[in-house]
mmCIF file of C-alpha atoms in Angstrom:
data_model
loop_
_atom_site.group_PDB
_atom_site.id
_atom_site.type_symbol
_atom_site.label_atom_id
_atom_site.label_comp_id
_atom_site.label_asym_id
_atom_site.label_seq_id
_atom_site.Cartn_x
_atom_site.Cartn_y
_atom_site.Cartn_z
ATOM 1 C CA MET A 12 -9.871 -9.508 26.958
ATOM 2 C CA TYR A 13 -11.127 -7.352 24.080
ATOM 3 C CA LEU A 14 -13.278 -4.422 25.161
ATOM 4 C CA LEU A 15 -16.038 -3.737 22.703
ATOM 5 C CA PRO A 16 -15.775 -0.272 21.169
ATOM 6 C CA GLN A 17 -18.667 2.123 21.377
ATOM 7 C CA TYR A 18 -20.825 1.954 18.293
ATOM 8 C CA THR A 19 -24.038 3.244 16.757
ATOM 9 C CA HIS A 20 -26.421 0.549 15.577
ATOM 10 C CA ILE A 21 -28.883 1.530 12.859
ATOM 11 C CA ILE A 22 -31.599 -1.031 12.163
ATOM 12 C CA ASN A 23 -33.074 -1.155 8.670
ATOM 13 C CA PRO A 24 -35.398 -4.145 8.067
ATOM 14 C CA LYS A 25 -34.890 -3.732 4.304
ATOM 15 C CA LEU A 26 -31.209 -4.619 4.558
ATOM 16 C CA LYS A 27 -30.091 -8.165 3.813
ATOM 17 C CA HIS A 28 -26.574 -7.848 5.205
ATOM 18 C CA ILE A 29 -24.692 -6.090 8.000
ATOM 19 C CA TYR A 30 -22.497 -3.132 7.093
ATOM 20 C CA LEU A 31 -19.691 -1.609 9.165
ATOM 21 C CA SER A 32 -18.411 1.911 8.563
ATOM 22 C CA PHE A 33 -17.063 4.926 10.446
ATOM 23 C CA ASP A 34 -18.267 8.474 10.907
ATOM 24 C CA ALA A 35 -16.053 11.529 10.442
ATOM 25 C CA TYR A 36 -14.751 11.202 14.010
ATOM 26 C CA GLY A 37 -13.883 7.499 13.774
ATOM 27 C CA GLY A 38 -17.048 6.287 15.509
ATOM 28 C CA LEU A 39 -18.132 2.801 14.474
ATOM 29 C CA ILE A 40 -21.457 2.695 12.600
ATOM 30 C CA ILE A 41 -23.279 -0.605 12.154
ATOM 31 C CA LYS A 42 -26.248 -0.889 9.813
ATOM 32 C CA SER A 43 -28.177 -4.127 9.795
ATOM 33 C CA PRO A 44 -31.552 -5.838 9.494
ATOM 34 C CA ARG A 45 -33.135 -6.867 12.795
ATOM 35 C CA VAL A 46 -30.585 -9.024 14.600
ATOM 36 C CA SER A 47 -29.786 -9.665 18.255
ATOM 37 C CA GLN A 48 -27.284 -7.593 20.206
ATOM 38 C CA ARG A 49 -25.267 -10.758 20.800
ATOM 39 C CA HIS A 50 -25.007 -11.249 17.040
ATOM 40 C CA ILE A 51 -23.696 -7.690 16.649
ATOM 41 C CA GLU A 52 -21.190 -8.090 19.484
ATOM 42 C CA ASN A 53 -19.923 -11.388 18.077
ATOM 43 C CA LEU A 54 -19.443 -9.677 14.708
ATOM 44 C CA ILE A 55 -17.469 -6.859 16.352
ATOM 45 C CA LEU A 56 -15.220 -9.424 18.050
ATOM 46 C CA LYS A 57 -14.729 -11.252 14.771
ATOM 47 C CA LYS A 58 -13.901 -8.012 12.952
ATOM 48 C CA SER A 59 -11.840 -6.479 15.766
ATOM 49 C CA SER A 60 -8.557 -6.504 13.808
ATOM 50 C CA TRP A 61 -10.210 -4.910 10.781
ATOM 51 C CA ILE A 62 -11.881 -2.290 12.985
ATOM 52 C CA GLU A 63 -8.613 -1.269 14.640
ATOM 53 C CA LYS A 64 -6.706 -1.214 11.354
ATOM 54 C CA SER A 65 -9.425 0.864 9.667
ATOM 55 C CA ARG A 66 -9.509 3.300 12.586
ATOM 56 C CA GLU A 67 -5.741 3.729 12.445
ATOM 57 C CA THR A 68 -5.960 4.444 8.708
ATOM 58 C CA LEU A 69 -8.698 6.994 9.372
ATOM 59 C CA ARG A 70 -6.654 8.664 12.129
ATOM 60 C CA ASN A 71 -3.785 9.155 9.693
ATOM 61 C CA LYS A 72 -5.944 10.710 6.973
ATOM 62 C CA LYS A 73 -5.485 14.371 6.168
ATOM 63 C CA GLY A 74 -8.355 16.835 6.163
ATOM 64 C CA LYS A 75 -10.413 15.249 8.940
ATOM 65 C CA VAL A 76 -13.399 17.050 10.470
ATOM 66 C CA VAL A 77 -12.216 19.615 12.997
ATOM 67 C CA ASN A 78 -12.393 18.803 16.709
ATOM 68 C CA PHE A 79 -12.786 22.313 18.077
ATOM 69 C CA SER A 80 -11.878 21.280 21.626
ATOM 70 C CA ASP A 81 -8.299 20.457 20.536
ATOM 71 C CA PRO A 82 -5.645 22.438 18.659
ATOM 72 C CA SER A 83 -6.839 22.129 15.081
ATOM 73 C CA GLU A 84 -5.796 22.745 11.522
ATOM 74 C CA LEU A 85 -7.498 23.144 8.165
ATOM 75 C CA TYR A 86 -6.145 21.884 4.864
ATOM 76 C CA PHE A 87 -6.276 24.192 1.870
ATOM 77 C CA MET A 88 -4.685 23.416 -1.485
ATOM 78 C CA GLY A 89 -2.757 20.550 0.042
ATOM 79 C CA LYS A 90 -1.263 22.466 2.979
ATOM 80 C CA ALA A 91 -2.239 22.370 6.641
ATOM 81 C CA TYR A 92 -2.826 25.718 8.346
ATOM 82 C CA PRO A 93 -3.500 26.354 12.057
ATOM 83 C CA LEU A 94 -7.090 27.152 12.972
ATOM 84 C CA ILE A 95 -7.218 29.856 15.645
ATOM 85 C CA LEU A 96 -10.463 30.514 17.539
ATOM 86 C CA THR A 97 -10.744 34.068 18.842
ATOM 87 C CA ALA A 98 -13.657 35.595 20.750
ATOM 88 C CA HIS A 99 -14.724 39.088 19.685
ATOM 89 C CA SER A 100 -17.492 41.547 20.466
ATOM 90 C CA LYS A 101 -19.327 41.481 17.121
ATOM 91 C CA ASN A 102 -22.540 39.462 17.086
ATOM 92 C CA LYS A 103 -21.498 37.017 14.369
ATOM 93 C CA SER A 104 -18.891 34.419 13.469
ATOM 94 C CA THR A 105 -16.503 34.910 10.571
ATOM 95 C CA LEU A 106 -13.649 32.842 9.173
ATOM 96 C CA HIS A 107 -10.565 34.579 7.784
ATOM 97 C CA PHE A 108 -7.597 33.106 5.896
ATOM 98 C CA ASP A 109 -4.367 35.092 5.552
ATOM 99 C CA ALA A 110 -2.099 32.542 3.795
ATOM 100 C CA SER A 111 -0.470 31.554 7.095
ATOM 101 C CA SER A 112 -3.454 30.550 9.264
ATOM 102 C CA PHE A 113 -7.218 30.470 9.578
ATOM 103 C CA THR A 114 -8.817 32.676 12.231
ATOM 104 C CA LEU A 115 -12.379 32.060 13.347
ATOM 105 C CA LEU A 116 -13.809 35.086 15.136
ATOM 106 C CA TYR A 117 -16.892 34.422 17.253
ATOM 107 C CA SER A 118 -19.112 36.022 19.870
ATOM 108 C CA LYS A 119 -20.851 32.801 20.936
ATOM 109 C CA TYR A 120 -19.125 29.430 21.067
ATOM 110 C CA ASP A 121 -21.127 27.290 18.641
ATOM 111 C CA GLU A 122 -19.346 24.354 16.988
ATOM 112 C CA LEU A 123 -22.184 23.743 14.537
ATOM 113 C CA LEU A 124 -21.959 27.338 13.358
ATOM 114 C CA PHE A 125 -18.159 27.093 13.188
ATOM 115 C CA GLN A 126 -18.424 24.069 10.897
ATOM 116 C CA LYS A 127 -20.888 25.931 8.679
ATOM 117 C CA GLN A 128 -18.361 28.753 8.351
ATOM 118 C CA ILE A 129 -15.670 26.287 7.318
ATOM 119 C CA ASN A 130 -17.971 24.564 4.824
ATOM 120 C CA HIS A 131 -18.902 27.940 3.368
ATOM 121 C CA PHE A 132 -15.217 28.833 2.907
ATOM 122 C CA TYR A 133 -14.512 25.634 0.960
ATOM 123 C CA LYS A 134 -17.633 26.038 -1.176
ATOM 124 C CA THR A 135 -16.803 29.631 -2.045
ATOM 125 C CA GLU A 136 -13.245 28.705 -3.010
ATOM 126 C CA ALA A 137 -14.434 25.717 -5.049
ATOM 127 C CA GLN A 138 -16.882 27.868 -6.981
ATOM 128 C CA LYS A 139 -14.100 30.325 -7.805
ATOM 129 C CA TYR A 140 -11.388 27.820 -8.693
ATOM 130 C CA ILE A 141 -12.935 24.696 -10.216
ATOM 131 C CA PRO A 142 -15.072 26.115 -13.082
ATOM 132 C CA LYS A 143 -12.028 27.937 -14.495
ATOM 133 C CA SER A 144 -10.010 24.711 -14.408
ATOM 134 C CA VAL A 145 -12.856 22.739 -15.979
ATOM 135 C CA SER A 146 -13.061 25.306 -18.784
ATOM 136 C CA ARG A 147 -9.335 25.041 -19.522
ATOM 137 C CA TRP A 148 -9.376 21.248 -19.578
ATOM 138 C CA SER A 149 -12.615 21.121 -21.596
ATOM 139 C CA LYS A 150 -11.058 23.190 -24.378
ATOM 140 C CA ARG A 151 -7.966 21.005 -24.390
ATOM 141 C CA MET A 152 -9.893 17.711 -24.297
ATOM 142 C CA GLY A 153 -12.884 18.688 -26.431
ATOM 143 C CA LEU A 154 -15.210 17.441 -23.696
ATOM 144 C CA TYR A 155 -17.802 19.840 -22.322
ATOM 145 C CA PRO A 156 -20.117 19.302 -19.332
ATOM 146 C CA THR A 157 -23.730 20.441 -19.500
ATOM 147 C CA ASP A 158 -23.431 21.937 -16.024
ATOM 148 C CA ILE A 159 -21.126 22.100 -13.003
ATOM 149 C CA ARG A 160 -22.550 21.655 -9.519
ATOM 150 C CA PHE A 161 -21.107 21.664 -6.024
ATOM 151 C CA ARG A 162 -22.047 19.964 -2.783
ATOM 152 C CA LYS A 163 -20.381 18.574 0.311
ATOM 153 C CA THR A 164 -20.426 14.771 0.344
ATOM 154 C CA LYS A 165 -18.988 12.182 2.698
ATOM 155 C CA ARG A 166 -17.417 9.843 0.162
ATOM 156 C CA GLN A 167 -17.290 10.939 -3.480
ATOM 157 C CA TRP A 168 -14.898 13.614 -4.663
ATOM 158 C CA GLY A 169 -16.682 14.008 -7.971
ATOM 159 C CA SER A 170 -19.140 12.417 -10.378
ATOM 160 C CA CYS A 171 -20.482 12.725 -13.919
ATOM 161 C CA SER A 172 -24.169 12.103 -14.561
ATOM 162 C CA VAL A 173 -25.659 10.394 -17.615
ATOM 163 C CA LYS A 174 -26.525 13.900 -18.838
ATOM 164 C CA ASN A 175 -22.885 14.978 -18.414
ATOM 165 C CA VAL A 176 -23.480 17.158 -15.393
ATOM 166 C CA LEU A 177 -20.285 17.290 -13.323
ATOM 167 C CA ASN A 178 -20.681 17.273 -9.544
ATOM 168 C CA PHE A 179 -17.739 18.229 -7.376
ATOM 169 C CA ASN A 180 -17.292 17.866 -3.642
ATOM 170 C CA THR A 181 -16.554 21.290 -2.156
ATOM 171 C CA MET A 182 -14.039 19.587 0.140
ATOM 172 C CA MET A 183 -11.809 19.178 -2.929
ATOM 173 C CA MET A 184 -10.280 22.483 -1.921
ATOM 174 C CA LYS A 185 -8.428 20.650 0.857
ATOM 175 C CA LEU A 186 -6.399 18.815 -1.794
ATOM 176 C CA PRO A 187 -3.149 19.711 -3.582
ATOM 177 C CA GLN A 188 -3.692 21.442 -6.922
ATOM 178 C CA ASP A 189 -2.425 18.518 -9.000
ATOM 179 C CA VAL A 190 -4.885 16.191 -7.249
ATOM 180 C CA ILE A 191 -7.746 18.637 -7.889
ATOM 181 C CA GLN A 192 -6.749 18.658 -11.560
ATOM 182 C CA TYR A 193 -6.798 14.855 -11.577
ATOM 183 C CA ILE A 194 -10.383 14.777 -10.272
ATOM 184 C CA ILE A 195 -11.463 17.331 -12.884
ATOM 185 C CA VAL A 196 -9.868 15.411 -15.752
ATOM 186 C CA HIS A 197 -11.239 12.131 -14.371
ATOM 187 C CA GLU A 198 -14.805 13.446 -14.466
ATOM 188 C CA LEU A 199 -14.376 15.038 -17.876
ATOM 189 C CA VAL A 200 -13.213 11.705 -19.309
ATOM 190 C CA HIS A 201 -16.482 10.231 -18.004
ATOM 191 C CA ILE A 202 -18.295 12.404 -20.527
ATOM 192 C CA LYS A 203 -16.751 10.125 -23.164
ATOM 193 C CA TYR A 204 -16.559 6.873 -21.186
ATOM 194 C CA LYS A 205 -19.196 6.026 -18.567
ATOM 195 C CA HIS A 206 -17.040 3.286 -17.043
ATOM 196 C CA HIS A 207 -13.602 2.576 -15.587
ATOM 197 C CA GLN A 208 -12.446 0.089 -18.191
ATOM 198 C CA LYS A 209 -9.142 0.147 -20.082
ATOM 199 C CA ALA A 210 -10.205 2.781 -22.611
ATOM 200 C CA PHE A 211 -11.121 5.185 -19.797
ATOM 201 C CA TRP A 212 -7.719 4.935 -18.094
ATOM 202 C CA GLU A 213 -5.851 5.178 -21.399
ATOM 203 C CA GLU A 214 -7.733 8.388 -22.211
ATOM 204 C CA LEU A 215 -7.024 9.810 -18.762
ATOM 205 C CA GLY A 216 -3.370 8.795 -18.978
ATOM 206 C CA SER A 217 -2.977 10.599 -22.301
ATOM 207 C CA TYR A 218 -3.591 13.867 -20.433
ATOM 208 C CA LEU A 219 -2.106 12.969 -17.044
ATOM 209 C CA PRO A 220 0.636 10.345 -17.532
ATOM 210 C CA ASP A 221 1.451 10.307 -13.788
ATOM 211 C CA TYR A 222 -2.183 10.104 -12.620
ATOM 212 C CA LYS A 223 -1.385 7.135 -10.365
ATOM 213 C CA LEU A 224 0.651 9.475 -8.165
ATOM 214 C CA GLN A 225 -2.408 11.691 -7.747
ATOM 215 C CA VAL A 226 -4.605 8.672 -7.003
ATOM 216 C CA ALA A 227 -2.195 7.597 -4.262
ATOM 217 C CA GLU A 228 -2.120 11.100 -2.773
ATOM 218 C CA LEU A 229 -5.915 11.353 -2.920
ATOM 219 C CA LYS A 230 -6.204 8.227 -0.774
ATOM 220 C CA THR A 231 -4.401 10.017 2.071
ATOM 221 C CA TYR A 232 -7.239 12.543 2.387
ATOM 222 C CA ILE A 233 -10.754 12.291 3.766
ATOM 223 C CA PRO A 234 -13.569 14.420 2.257
#
């Protein structure tokens, strides 16, 4: 007998189809138009193998959202470092990195605040590291963005707008340096080619001949 997993059902009457996805913790999210609960449960049964396989893939991803109740680690530049939570007397939370571990000092246990501290660390590092790399590659490639922006997103690592504004996910700082460089070059090539057709990949490959290795490594991480 298959036990139905817990799930969150979001009803949107504007939808025409049912969509299954997972949150950062592996929770099943179902978005659908108005349908019966039986219809949803039958779909879960039908998709049970896919759900379990997808969850297993997600469990094996690197850089997952921290579960503060368990021993945790943070990825930075492709390496995993222990995250140590330490109570202190000062009335604020701070996150420190000393090249061997992350230490989160806190006076009040607040997981939401802890996550904000982590997000702030990645954003600060991204703003220091990525623009310099973009500048180097821009000079080499002769492709210049109109602006560089940063934000934390759930899916995309980077994007290039029609106005050639490059957007980078601050969570890129979890990745190995060569994978970060791949994302930067990928988005710069989009200044020239607004598609993923043959010409795009040939241009990218002229700068990063082994880019497929970076693509494969990127797939092992979660934003």
